[in-house]
Short mmCIF file of C-alpha atoms in Angstrom, two decimals:
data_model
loop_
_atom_site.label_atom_id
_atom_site.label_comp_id
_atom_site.label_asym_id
_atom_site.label_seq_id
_atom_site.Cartn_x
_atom_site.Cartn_y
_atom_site.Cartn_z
CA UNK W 6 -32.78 4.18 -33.91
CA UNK W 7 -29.06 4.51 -34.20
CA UNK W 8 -26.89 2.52 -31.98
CA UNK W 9 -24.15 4.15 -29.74
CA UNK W 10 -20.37 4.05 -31.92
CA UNK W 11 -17.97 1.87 -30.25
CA UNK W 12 -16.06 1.67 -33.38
CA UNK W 13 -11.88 2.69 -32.87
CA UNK W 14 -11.22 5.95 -34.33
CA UNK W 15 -7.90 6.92 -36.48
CA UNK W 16 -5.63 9.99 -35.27
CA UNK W 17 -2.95 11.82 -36.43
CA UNK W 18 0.05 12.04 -34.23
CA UNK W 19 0.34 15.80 -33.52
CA UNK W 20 4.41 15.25 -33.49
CA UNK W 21 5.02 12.88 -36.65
CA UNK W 22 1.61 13.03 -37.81
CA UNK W 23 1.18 9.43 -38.64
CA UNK W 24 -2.18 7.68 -38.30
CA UNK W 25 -2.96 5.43 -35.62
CA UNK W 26 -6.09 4.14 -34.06
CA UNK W 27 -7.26 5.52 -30.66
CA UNK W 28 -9.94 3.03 -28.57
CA UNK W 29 -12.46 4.59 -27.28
CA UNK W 30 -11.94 4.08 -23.01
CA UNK W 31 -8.57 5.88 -23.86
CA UNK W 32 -7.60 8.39 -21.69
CA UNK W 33 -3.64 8.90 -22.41
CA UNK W 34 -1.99 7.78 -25.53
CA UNK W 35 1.25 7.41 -27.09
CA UNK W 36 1.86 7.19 -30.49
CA UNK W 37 3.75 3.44 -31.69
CA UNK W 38 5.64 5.58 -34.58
CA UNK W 39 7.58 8.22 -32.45
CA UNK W 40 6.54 7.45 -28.78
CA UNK W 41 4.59 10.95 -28.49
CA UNK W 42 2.53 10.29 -25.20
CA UNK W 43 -0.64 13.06 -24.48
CA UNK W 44 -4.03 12.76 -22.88
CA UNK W 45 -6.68 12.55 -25.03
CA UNK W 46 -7.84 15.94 -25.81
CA UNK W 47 -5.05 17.96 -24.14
CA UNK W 48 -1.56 18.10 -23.77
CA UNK W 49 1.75 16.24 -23.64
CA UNK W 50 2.17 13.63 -21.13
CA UNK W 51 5.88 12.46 -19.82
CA UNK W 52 6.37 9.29 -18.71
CA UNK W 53 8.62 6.47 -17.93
CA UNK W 54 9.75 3.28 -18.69
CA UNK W 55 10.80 0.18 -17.11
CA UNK W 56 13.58 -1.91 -19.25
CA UNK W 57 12.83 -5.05 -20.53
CA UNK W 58 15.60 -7.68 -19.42
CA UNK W 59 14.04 -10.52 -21.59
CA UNK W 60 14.41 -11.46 -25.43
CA UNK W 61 12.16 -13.86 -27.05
CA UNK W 62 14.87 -16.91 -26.92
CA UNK W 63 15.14 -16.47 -23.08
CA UNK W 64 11.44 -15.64 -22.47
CA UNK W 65 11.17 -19.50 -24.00
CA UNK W 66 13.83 -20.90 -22.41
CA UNK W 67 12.90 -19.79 -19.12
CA UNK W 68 9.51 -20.62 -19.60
CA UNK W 69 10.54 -24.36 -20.66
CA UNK W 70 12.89 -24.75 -17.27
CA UNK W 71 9.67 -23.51 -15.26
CA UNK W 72 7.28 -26.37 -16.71
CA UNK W 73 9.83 -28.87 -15.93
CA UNK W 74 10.08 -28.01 -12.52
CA UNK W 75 6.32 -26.87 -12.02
CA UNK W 76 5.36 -30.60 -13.63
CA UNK W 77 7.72 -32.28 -11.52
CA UNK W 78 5.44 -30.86 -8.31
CA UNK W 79 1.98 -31.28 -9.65
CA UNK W 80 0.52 -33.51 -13.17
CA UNK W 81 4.22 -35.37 -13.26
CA UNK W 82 7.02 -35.06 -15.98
CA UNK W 83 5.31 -36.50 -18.49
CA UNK W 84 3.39 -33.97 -20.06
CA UNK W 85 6.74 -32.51 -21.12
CA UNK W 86 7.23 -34.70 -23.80
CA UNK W 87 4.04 -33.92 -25.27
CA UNK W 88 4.58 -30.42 -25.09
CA UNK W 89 4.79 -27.69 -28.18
CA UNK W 90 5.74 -24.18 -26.99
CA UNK W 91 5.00 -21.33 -29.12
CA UNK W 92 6.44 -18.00 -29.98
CA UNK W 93 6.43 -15.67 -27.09
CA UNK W 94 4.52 -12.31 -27.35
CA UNK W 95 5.30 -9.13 -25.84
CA UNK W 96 2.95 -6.01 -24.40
CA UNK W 97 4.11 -2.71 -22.77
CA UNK W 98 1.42 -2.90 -20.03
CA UNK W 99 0.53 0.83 -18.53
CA UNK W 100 0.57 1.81 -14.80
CA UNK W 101 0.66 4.53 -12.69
CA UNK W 102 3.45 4.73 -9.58
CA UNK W 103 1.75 6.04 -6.80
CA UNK W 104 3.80 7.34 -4.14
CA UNK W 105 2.51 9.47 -0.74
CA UNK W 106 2.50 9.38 2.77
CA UNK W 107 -0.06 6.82 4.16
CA UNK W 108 -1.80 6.45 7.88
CA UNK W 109 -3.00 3.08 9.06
CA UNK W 110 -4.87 1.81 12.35
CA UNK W 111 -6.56 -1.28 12.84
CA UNK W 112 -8.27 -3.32 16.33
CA UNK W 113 -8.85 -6.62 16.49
CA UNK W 114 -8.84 -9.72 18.65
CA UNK W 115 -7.53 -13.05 18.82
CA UNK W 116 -8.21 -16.34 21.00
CA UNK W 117 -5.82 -17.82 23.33
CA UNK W 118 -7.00 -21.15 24.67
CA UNK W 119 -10.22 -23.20 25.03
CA UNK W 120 -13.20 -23.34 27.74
CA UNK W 121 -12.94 -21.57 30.57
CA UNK W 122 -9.02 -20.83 30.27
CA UNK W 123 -10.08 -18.90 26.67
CA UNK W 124 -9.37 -15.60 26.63
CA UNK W 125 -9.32 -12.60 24.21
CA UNK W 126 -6.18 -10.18 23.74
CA UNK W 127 -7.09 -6.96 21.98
CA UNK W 128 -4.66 -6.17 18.97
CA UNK W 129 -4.23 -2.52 18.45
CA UNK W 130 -2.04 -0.60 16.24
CA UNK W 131 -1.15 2.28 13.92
CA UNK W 132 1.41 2.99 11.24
CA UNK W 133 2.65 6.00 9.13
CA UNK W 134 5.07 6.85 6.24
CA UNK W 135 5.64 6.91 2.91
CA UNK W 136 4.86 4.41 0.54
CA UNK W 137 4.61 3.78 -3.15
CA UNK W 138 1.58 1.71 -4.62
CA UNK W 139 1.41 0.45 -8.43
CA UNK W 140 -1.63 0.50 -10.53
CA UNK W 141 -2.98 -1.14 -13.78
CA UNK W 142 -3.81 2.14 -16.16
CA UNK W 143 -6.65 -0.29 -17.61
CA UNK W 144 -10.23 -0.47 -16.53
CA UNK W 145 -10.98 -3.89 -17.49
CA UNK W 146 -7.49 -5.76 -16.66
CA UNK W 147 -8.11 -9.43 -17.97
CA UNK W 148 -4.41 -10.06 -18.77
CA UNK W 149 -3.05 -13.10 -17.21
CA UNK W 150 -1.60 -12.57 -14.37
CA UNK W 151 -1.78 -9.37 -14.06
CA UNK W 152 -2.33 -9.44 -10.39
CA UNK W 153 0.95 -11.41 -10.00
CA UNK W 154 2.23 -8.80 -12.66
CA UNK W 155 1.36 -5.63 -10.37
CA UNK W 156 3.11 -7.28 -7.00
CA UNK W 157 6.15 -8.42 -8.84
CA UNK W 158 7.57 -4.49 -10.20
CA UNK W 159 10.89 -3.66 -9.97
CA UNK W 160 11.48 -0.11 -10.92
CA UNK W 161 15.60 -0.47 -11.15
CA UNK W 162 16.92 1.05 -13.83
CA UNK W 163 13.59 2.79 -14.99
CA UNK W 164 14.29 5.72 -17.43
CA UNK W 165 12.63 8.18 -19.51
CA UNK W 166 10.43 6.40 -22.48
CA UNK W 167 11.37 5.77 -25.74
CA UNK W 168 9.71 3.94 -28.24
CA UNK W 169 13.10 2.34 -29.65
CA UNK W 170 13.38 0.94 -25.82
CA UNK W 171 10.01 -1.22 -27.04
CA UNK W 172 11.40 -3.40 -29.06
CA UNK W 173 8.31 -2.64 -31.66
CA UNK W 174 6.16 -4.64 -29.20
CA UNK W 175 2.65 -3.36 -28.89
CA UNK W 176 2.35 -0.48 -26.07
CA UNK W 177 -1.00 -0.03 -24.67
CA UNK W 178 -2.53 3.01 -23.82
CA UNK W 179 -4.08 4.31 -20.70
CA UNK W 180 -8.01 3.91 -19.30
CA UNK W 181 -7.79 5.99 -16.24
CA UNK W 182 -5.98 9.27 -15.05
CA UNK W 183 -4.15 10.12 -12.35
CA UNK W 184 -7.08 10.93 -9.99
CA UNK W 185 -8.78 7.77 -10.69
CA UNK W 186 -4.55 5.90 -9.52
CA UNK W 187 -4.95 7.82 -6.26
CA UNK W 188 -8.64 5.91 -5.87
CA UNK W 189 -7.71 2.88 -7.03
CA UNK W 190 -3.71 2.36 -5.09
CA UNK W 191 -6.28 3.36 -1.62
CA UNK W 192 -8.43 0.71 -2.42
CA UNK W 193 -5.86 -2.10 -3.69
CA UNK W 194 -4.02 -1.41 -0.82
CA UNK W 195 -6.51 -1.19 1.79
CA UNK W 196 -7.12 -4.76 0.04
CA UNK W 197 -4.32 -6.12 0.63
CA UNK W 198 -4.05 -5.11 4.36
CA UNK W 199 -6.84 -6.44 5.62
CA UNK W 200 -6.37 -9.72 3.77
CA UNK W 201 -2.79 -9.77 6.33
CA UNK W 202 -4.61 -8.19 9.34
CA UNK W 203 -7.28 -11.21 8.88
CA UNK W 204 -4.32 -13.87 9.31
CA UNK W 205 -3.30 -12.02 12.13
CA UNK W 206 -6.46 -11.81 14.27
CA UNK W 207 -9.52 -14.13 14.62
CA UNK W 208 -11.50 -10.80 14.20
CA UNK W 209 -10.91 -7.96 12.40
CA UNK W 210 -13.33 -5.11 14.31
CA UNK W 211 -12.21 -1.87 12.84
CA UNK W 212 -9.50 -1.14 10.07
CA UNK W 213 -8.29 2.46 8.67
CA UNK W 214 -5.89 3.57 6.07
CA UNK W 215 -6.17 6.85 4.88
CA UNK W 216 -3.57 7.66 1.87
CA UNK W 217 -2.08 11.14 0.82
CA UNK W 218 -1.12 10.69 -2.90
CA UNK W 219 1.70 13.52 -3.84
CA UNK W 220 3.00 12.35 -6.98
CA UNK W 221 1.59 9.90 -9.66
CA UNK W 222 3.85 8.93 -12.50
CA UNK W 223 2.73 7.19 -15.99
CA UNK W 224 4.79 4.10 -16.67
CA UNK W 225 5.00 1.27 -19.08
CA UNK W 226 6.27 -2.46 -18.10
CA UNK W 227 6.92 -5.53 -20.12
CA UNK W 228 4.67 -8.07 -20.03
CA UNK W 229 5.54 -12.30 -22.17
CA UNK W 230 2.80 -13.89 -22.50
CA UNK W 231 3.84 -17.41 -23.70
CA UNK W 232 1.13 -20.13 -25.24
CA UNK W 233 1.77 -23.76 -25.14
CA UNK W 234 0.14 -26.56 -26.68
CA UNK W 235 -0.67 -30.01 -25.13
CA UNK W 236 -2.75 -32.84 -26.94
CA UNK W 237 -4.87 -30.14 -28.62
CA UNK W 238 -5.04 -27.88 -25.68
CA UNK W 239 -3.66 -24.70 -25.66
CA UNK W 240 -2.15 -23.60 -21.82
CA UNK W 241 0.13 -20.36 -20.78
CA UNK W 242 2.81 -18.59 -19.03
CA UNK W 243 2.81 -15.05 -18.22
CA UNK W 244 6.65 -13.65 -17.52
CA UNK W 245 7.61 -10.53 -16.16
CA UNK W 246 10.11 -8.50 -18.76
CA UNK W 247 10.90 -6.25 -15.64
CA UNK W 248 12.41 -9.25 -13.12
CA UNK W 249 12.72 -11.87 -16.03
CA UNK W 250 10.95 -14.33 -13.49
CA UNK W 251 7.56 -16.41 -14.43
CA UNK W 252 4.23 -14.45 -12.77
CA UNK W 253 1.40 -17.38 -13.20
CA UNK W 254 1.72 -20.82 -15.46
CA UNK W 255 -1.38 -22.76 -16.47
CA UNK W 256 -0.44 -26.50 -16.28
CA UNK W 257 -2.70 -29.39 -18.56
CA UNK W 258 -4.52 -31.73 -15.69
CA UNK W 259 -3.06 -35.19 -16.60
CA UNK W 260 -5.11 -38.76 -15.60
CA UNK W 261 -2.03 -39.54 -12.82
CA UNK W 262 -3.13 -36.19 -11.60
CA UNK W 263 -6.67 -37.07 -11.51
CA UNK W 264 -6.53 -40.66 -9.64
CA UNK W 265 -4.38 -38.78 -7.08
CA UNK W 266 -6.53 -36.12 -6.57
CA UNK W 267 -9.86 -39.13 -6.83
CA UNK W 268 -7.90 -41.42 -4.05
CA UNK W 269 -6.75 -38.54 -1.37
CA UNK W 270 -10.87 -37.33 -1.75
CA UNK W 271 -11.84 -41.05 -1.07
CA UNK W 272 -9.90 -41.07 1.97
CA UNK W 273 -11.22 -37.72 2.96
CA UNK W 274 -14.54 -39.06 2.81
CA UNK W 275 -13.90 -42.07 4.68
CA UNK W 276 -12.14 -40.35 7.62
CA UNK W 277 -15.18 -37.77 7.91
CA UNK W 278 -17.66 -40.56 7.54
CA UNK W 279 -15.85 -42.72 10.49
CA UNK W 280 -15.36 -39.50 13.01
CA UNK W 281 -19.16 -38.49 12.12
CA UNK W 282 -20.23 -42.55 13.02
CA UNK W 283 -18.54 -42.81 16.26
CA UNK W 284 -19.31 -39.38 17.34
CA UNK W 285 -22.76 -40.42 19.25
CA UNK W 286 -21.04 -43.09 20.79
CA UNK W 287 -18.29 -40.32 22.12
CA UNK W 288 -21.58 -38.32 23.05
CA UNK W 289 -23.14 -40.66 25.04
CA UNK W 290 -20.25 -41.81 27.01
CA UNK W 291 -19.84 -37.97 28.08
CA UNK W 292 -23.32 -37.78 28.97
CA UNK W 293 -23.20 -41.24 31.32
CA UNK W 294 -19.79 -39.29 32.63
CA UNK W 295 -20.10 -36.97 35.84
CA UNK W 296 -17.79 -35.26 35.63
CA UNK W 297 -17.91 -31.26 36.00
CA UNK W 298 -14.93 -30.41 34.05
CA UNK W 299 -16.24 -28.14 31.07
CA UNK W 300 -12.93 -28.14 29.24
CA UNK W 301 -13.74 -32.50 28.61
CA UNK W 302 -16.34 -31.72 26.15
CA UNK W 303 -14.09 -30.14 23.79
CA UNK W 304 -13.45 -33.66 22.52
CA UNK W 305 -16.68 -34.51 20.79
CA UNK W 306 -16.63 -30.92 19.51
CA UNK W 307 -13.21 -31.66 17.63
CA UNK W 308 -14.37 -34.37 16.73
CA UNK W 309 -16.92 -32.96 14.71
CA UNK W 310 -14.82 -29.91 13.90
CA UNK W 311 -12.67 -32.65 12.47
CA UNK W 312 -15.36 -34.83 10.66
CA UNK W 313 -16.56 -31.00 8.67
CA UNK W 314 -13.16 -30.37 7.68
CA UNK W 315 -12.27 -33.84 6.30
CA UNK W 316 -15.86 -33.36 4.69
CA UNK W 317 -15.05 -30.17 3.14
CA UNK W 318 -11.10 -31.62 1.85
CA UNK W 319 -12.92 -33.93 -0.14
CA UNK W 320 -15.42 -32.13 -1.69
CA UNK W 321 -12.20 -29.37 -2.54
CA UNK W 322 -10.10 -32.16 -3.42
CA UNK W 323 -12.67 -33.66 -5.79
CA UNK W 324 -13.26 -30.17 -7.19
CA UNK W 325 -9.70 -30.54 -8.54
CA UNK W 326 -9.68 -33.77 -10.01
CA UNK W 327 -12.82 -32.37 -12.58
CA UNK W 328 -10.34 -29.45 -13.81
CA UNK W 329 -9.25 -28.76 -17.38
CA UNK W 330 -5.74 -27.08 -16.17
CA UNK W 331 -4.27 -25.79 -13.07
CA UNK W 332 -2.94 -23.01 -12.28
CA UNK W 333 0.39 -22.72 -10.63
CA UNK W 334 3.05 -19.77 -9.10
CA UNK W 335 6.71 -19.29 -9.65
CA UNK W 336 7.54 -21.54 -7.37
CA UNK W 337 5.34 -24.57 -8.94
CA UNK W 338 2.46 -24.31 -6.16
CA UNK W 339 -0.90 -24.92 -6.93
CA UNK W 340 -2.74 -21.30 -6.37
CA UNK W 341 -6.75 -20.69 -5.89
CA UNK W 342 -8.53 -23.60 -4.15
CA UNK W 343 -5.99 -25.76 -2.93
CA UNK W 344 -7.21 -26.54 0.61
CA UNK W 345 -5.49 -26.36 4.16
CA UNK W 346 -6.95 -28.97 6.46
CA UNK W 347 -5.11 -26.78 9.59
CA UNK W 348 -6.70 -23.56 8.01
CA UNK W 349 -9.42 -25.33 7.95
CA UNK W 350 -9.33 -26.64 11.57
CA UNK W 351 -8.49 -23.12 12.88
CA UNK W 352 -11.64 -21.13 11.16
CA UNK W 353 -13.79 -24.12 12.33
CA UNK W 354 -12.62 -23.81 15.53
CA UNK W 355 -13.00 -20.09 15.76
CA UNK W 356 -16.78 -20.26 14.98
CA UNK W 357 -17.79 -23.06 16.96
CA UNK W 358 -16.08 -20.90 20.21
#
């Protein structure tokens, strides 16, 4: 029984009719000789670029400055002298500028006070205008980064494409048409709302955003991706060509970084395991207590809120300390688990009331 083709065809440019392969999610394409850009299939496509303020020497350089300071913060200096930073590579990533008029309402509430002073205030509100929304023209978007990549745009100076503007770097083609941008800038940032709403309310009970796309525009935008080596590990550094600033860095877990991480989780675990031992004590003295007051017996419950949050720290904590790498922002900030003890305490809080 033959098997289904997922094998790259060649194509002919139709403008300087020089071969060139075509993958086969490939919806628009442009040719790497001459720039010619067309959907697959039909016609012409004119699109836009976004210039590339980086050259390889300052993509390294930059890169270099960035794992001094992001070191400094995290695994310690040290790694720096161990470190062997290769060539940087460049990609024309593809995306689709999204811009419309949007509507927005959302109702929620959020907790003021505790026991029988608590109250609720309902948070209500709507929003309209115009907006613009980028989107990754790729189905499958695995790139490092990329997220960071999409938020960090900068459309100054774009300009009409041209594929001497590319500095002969690979440009890749699009997976998804305009129709499927509309969907997608809706649903990234619908996303993205709620995710602020949520750190604006204790509960989010309704949220709308209803988007009216009127113009989608085909773009390209640099993309360094920079490898590093570190005692036979291989880490890296995604850069944006469009802002020249780092996106995401992966930095090599060192052994100082390890005992830290080991001793803050052992202390973790002994402050939960203390607050967990004297909590019956606390218990029963409330219980041999007559007083009437309901707000008193929020103590024992922070103290357990407490005792599950110091719990959970170490567990998080420890999680780190068994990692190959971390990954860190522009700034040098741990990003992903890195835990919050008064995040923590507040979502605790919020279900045990």
């Amino acid at each position: 029984m033959p098997s289904k083709s997922t094998t790259i065809k060649q194509y002919r440019c139709k403008k300087c009719n020089a071969p060139y392969p075509l993958g086969a999610d490939d919806v628009i394409a442009t040719c790497p000789y001459c720039g010619y850009t067309f959907e697959v299939g039909g016609s012409e496509v004119k699109h836009l670029l976004i210039p590339n303020k980086l050259d390889s020497k300052t993509v390294k350089s930059t890169v270099k400055k960035w794992l001094e300071s992001a070191a400094s913060k995290s695994v310690g200096k040290g790694i720096l002298k161990h470190i062997e930073v290769e060539e940087p590579t460049l990609q024309w990533i593809p995306l689709f500028r999204v811009s419309g008029k949007f509507e927005s309402y959302h109702f929620g509430v959020k907790k003021e006070g505790s026991g029988d002073s608590a109250r609720h205030i309902k948070i209500e509100d709507s929003d309209s205008g115009e907006m613009t929304e980028w989107v990754i023209a790729r189905r499958h978007a695995a790139t490092f980064g990329i997220n960071e990549f999409i938020l960090s745009i900068n459309d100054s100076g774009i300009k009409d494409f041209e594929i001497d503007l590319t500095d002969g770097a690979p440009v890749l083609n699009s997976e998804i048409d305009d129709s499927d941008a509309s969907t997608r800038a809706q649903s990234s940032r619908k996303d993205r709302e709620r995710v602020e709403l949520l750190e604006k309310v204790d509960r989010l009970l309704d949220h709308k955003l209803k988007l009216t796309p009127q113009k989608s525009t085909y773009t390209h935008a640099a993309y360094w991706l920079v490898r590093y080596s570190y005692q036979k590990g291989t880490f890296r550094v995604a850069v944006s060509g469009s802002t020249g600033e780092i996106l995401l860095g992966e930095i090599p877990v060192t052994k100082r970084y390890r005992a830290k991480k080991w001793f803050t989780s052992i202390f973790l675990l002994i402050g939960s395991g203390f607050l967990f031992q004297i909590l019956p004590y606390i218990l029963w003295i409330f219980l041999q207590g007559n007083s009437s007051d309901g707000d008193i017996w929020i103590v024992p419950v922070v103290i357990a809120v407490v005792a599950v949050a110091l719990w959970a720290a170490s567990v998080v904590v420890l999680g780190g300390a068994l990692r190959y790498e971390v990954e860190v922002d522009k700034d040098g900030k741990e990003r992903g688990d890195r835990f919050s003890i008064t995040e923590t305490l507040q979502k605790l809080r919020r279900e045990v009331s």
